[in-house]
XYZ file of C-alpha atoms in Angstrom:
206
model
C -14.991 11.552 -35.524
C -14.441 9.089 -38.301
C -17.237 6.755 -39.327
C -15.060 3.639 -39.565
C -14.232 3.636 -35.861
C -13.216 0.107 -34.820
C -13.963 -1.143 -31.303
C -12.598 -4.344 -29.794
C -14.501 -5.991 -26.924
C -12.664 -8.608 -24.843
C -15.212 -10.386 -22.648
C -15.886 -14.084 -22.047
C -19.644 -13.486 -22.030
C -20.727 -14.072 -25.641
C -24.105 -12.406 -25.057
C -22.416 -9.185 -23.929
C -20.121 -9.247 -26.966
C -23.103 -9.774 -29.273
C -25.240 -7.073 -27.641
C -22.422 -4.530 -27.708
C -21.649 -5.471 -31.300
C -25.216 -4.686 -32.358
C -25.157 -1.449 -30.367
C -21.916 -0.350 -31.987
C -23.136 -1.211 -35.482
C -26.119 1.058 -34.859
C -23.634 3.853 -34.105
C -21.852 3.204 -37.398
C -18.823 1.666 -35.677
C -17.056 -1.590 -36.563
C -17.263 -4.063 -33.668
C -14.818 -6.910 -33.068
C -14.821 -9.320 -30.151
C -12.640 -11.851 -28.354
C -13.422 -14.102 -25.402
C -9.992 -14.145 -23.717
C -6.813 -12.087 -23.576
C -4.785 -14.238 -25.987
C -7.332 -14.000 -28.798
C -7.926 -10.350 -27.872
C -4.256 -9.540 -28.449
C -4.394 -11.308 -31.807
C -7.503 -9.340 -32.780
C -5.815 -6.131 -31.668
C -2.817 -6.759 -33.918
C -5.073 -7.694 -36.828
C -7.755 -4.988 -36.516
C -5.808 -2.073 -35.001
C -8.929 -0.836 -33.143
C -9.488 2.760 -32.086
C -10.622 1.729 -28.595
C -10.656 -1.453 -26.484
C -13.203 -2.586 -23.892
C -11.943 -5.365 -21.634
C -13.537 -7.293 -18.778
C -11.885 -7.623 -15.380
C -12.578 -11.338 -14.876
C -11.347 -13.404 -17.835
C -10.220 -17.032 -18.188
C -6.522 -17.874 -17.787
C -5.213 -14.305 -18.034
C -7.119 -11.640 -16.091
C -7.991 -8.138 -17.222
C -5.119 -6.431 -15.392
C -2.512 -8.497 -17.207
C -4.542 -8.053 -20.391
C -4.308 -4.272 -20.065
C -0.542 -4.485 -19.498
C -0.099 -6.580 -22.655
C -2.316 -4.274 -24.704
C -0.255 -1.304 -23.559
C 2.860 -2.979 -24.928
C 1.161 -2.912 -28.322
C -0.088 0.684 -28.093
C 0.573 3.552 -25.702
C -2.279 5.667 -27.036
C -5.389 3.573 -27.690
C -8.029 4.102 -24.963
C -8.666 0.998 -22.849
C -11.930 0.909 -20.880
C -12.349 -1.764 -18.212
C -15.664 -3.496 -17.485
C -16.027 -4.259 -13.805
C -18.682 -4.957 -11.179
C -16.120 -4.095 -8.488
C -16.151 -0.398 -7.513
C -13.080 -0.781 -5.278
C -10.652 2.125 -5.648
C -7.769 -0.259 -4.966
C -8.776 -2.373 -7.978
C -9.223 0.783 -10.065
C -5.763 2.062 -9.141
C -4.252 -1.291 -10.095
C -5.881 -1.067 -13.515
C -4.841 2.560 -14.026
C -1.243 1.726 -13.151
C -1.406 -1.152 -15.638
C -2.425 1.331 -18.339
C -6.245 1.440 -18.307
C -7.852 4.699 -19.380
C -11.247 4.541 -17.659
C -13.992 2.222 -16.386
C -17.508 1.114 -17.259
C -19.554 -0.599 -14.569
C -21.608 -3.720 -15.192
C -24.474 -4.162 -15.809
C -23.727 -2.131 -18.923
C -26.144 0.656 -19.848
C -26.195 1.599 -23.535
C -26.317 5.419 -23.122
C -23.471 5.322 -20.591
C -21.128 3.167 -22.666
C -21.824 5.126 -25.857
C -21.104 8.470 -24.188
C -17.971 7.069 -22.501
C -16.635 5.767 -25.822
C -17.342 9.058 -27.612
C -15.577 10.956 -24.832
C -12.397 8.912 -25.075
C -12.351 8.921 -28.867
C -12.592 12.708 -28.692
C -9.775 12.893 -26.128
C -7.669 10.620 -28.339
C -8.147 12.901 -31.347
C -7.350 15.977 -29.260
C -4.190 14.309 -28.011
C -3.058 13.593 -31.561
C -3.575 17.216 -32.569
C -1.777 18.701 -29.583
C 1.946 18.600 -28.964
C 3.201 16.077 -26.453
C 3.196 17.240 -22.839
C 5.640 16.099 -20.148
C 4.903 12.617 -18.823
C 2.749 12.305 -15.716
C 2.890 9.797 -12.881
C 2.264 6.218 -13.921
C -1.373 5.517 -14.740
C -2.216 9.137 -15.586
C -2.789 10.735 -18.993
C -2.507 14.387 -20.008
C -5.810 14.418 -21.918
C -7.808 13.134 -18.945
C -6.011 15.474 -16.553
C -6.796 18.434 -18.811
C -10.459 17.422 -19.020
C -10.798 17.435 -15.214
C -8.712 20.600 -14.868
C -10.791 22.509 -17.436
C -14.046 21.373 -15.840
C -12.939 22.493 -12.380
C -11.762 25.819 -13.770
C -15.338 26.586 -14.812
C -16.765 25.890 -11.341
C -17.081 28.317 -8.445
C -18.150 25.899 -5.712
C -16.563 22.871 -4.088
C -17.604 19.623 -5.766
C -17.513 15.954 -4.795
C -15.694 13.397 -6.934
C -19.127 12.130 -8.026
C -20.088 15.639 -9.169
C -16.891 15.876 -11.205
C -17.397 12.397 -12.660
C -20.890 13.354 -13.829
C -19.662 16.656 -15.224
C -16.760 15.200 -17.191
C -18.280 11.865 -18.246
C -15.461 9.896 -16.612
C -15.867 7.048 -14.139
C -15.763 7.958 -10.445
C -12.692 5.760 -9.849
C -10.760 7.531 -12.587
C -11.705 10.986 -11.317
C -10.760 10.097 -7.735
C -7.285 8.933 -8.804
C -6.647 12.149 -10.727
C -7.941 14.292 -7.871
C -5.438 12.660 -5.511
C -2.666 13.556 -7.947
C -3.921 17.130 -8.409
C -4.267 17.597 -4.648
C -0.696 16.378 -4.086
C 0.481 18.787 -6.786
C -1.447 21.599 -5.019
C -3.498 22.236 -8.152
C -6.692 21.300 -6.316
C -7.818 22.056 -2.776
C -9.563 19.243 -0.898
C -11.791 19.894 2.115
C -13.468 17.304 4.348
C -17.037 18.103 5.402
C -18.150 16.330 8.549
C -21.833 15.496 8.793
C -23.784 14.081 11.708
C -23.554 10.466 10.553
C -21.029 8.448 8.565
C -17.658 9.233 7.050
C -16.659 12.804 6.142
C -17.426 13.913 2.599
C -14.486 15.152 0.556
C -15.056 18.090 -1.778
C -12.656 19.673 -4.258
C -12.016 23.030 -5.901
C -9.309 24.247 -8.254
C -6.677 26.360 -6.500
């Protein structure tokens, strides 16, 4: 992984931008920040970052529209969304807009560092490998392969949370890909009914 990795943070909280900037400098990365989508797009064009972190709630133009506009500038750069909302519906909206993955607030340094390293590694792998056929909207071959390869190494049924922990991806991202893989009959999903509450869904590669 190159040492001059550039990371753009789009968040209207200046303290978060500053704190992440210091964290990224410590990693040897080049941090850039913007406080709204318009200035974020300008910074993106100017800096050509390797990865973008964008907040959900932003002034004037929200994060979903921000992701769509960033995707018009680059199809490949990983876009991670900051959100306090764990709703799968919100996550699916972001993934369809072109987001790569999620990072929950409040931000934890070890989590965000590992998430960034994961997606930079997937980006480099994608550049080295030949292009695969396009997937359904909001899905990427590199992420699909990561989940597929992880499941291939497992013997037991796993929950989406187990798979998220094992791959380093956000739960919402894993869940979306599991739905796709189940529909494609590449993964078997079983519902386990306990004594209380909703059934637990577990997955295993077919």
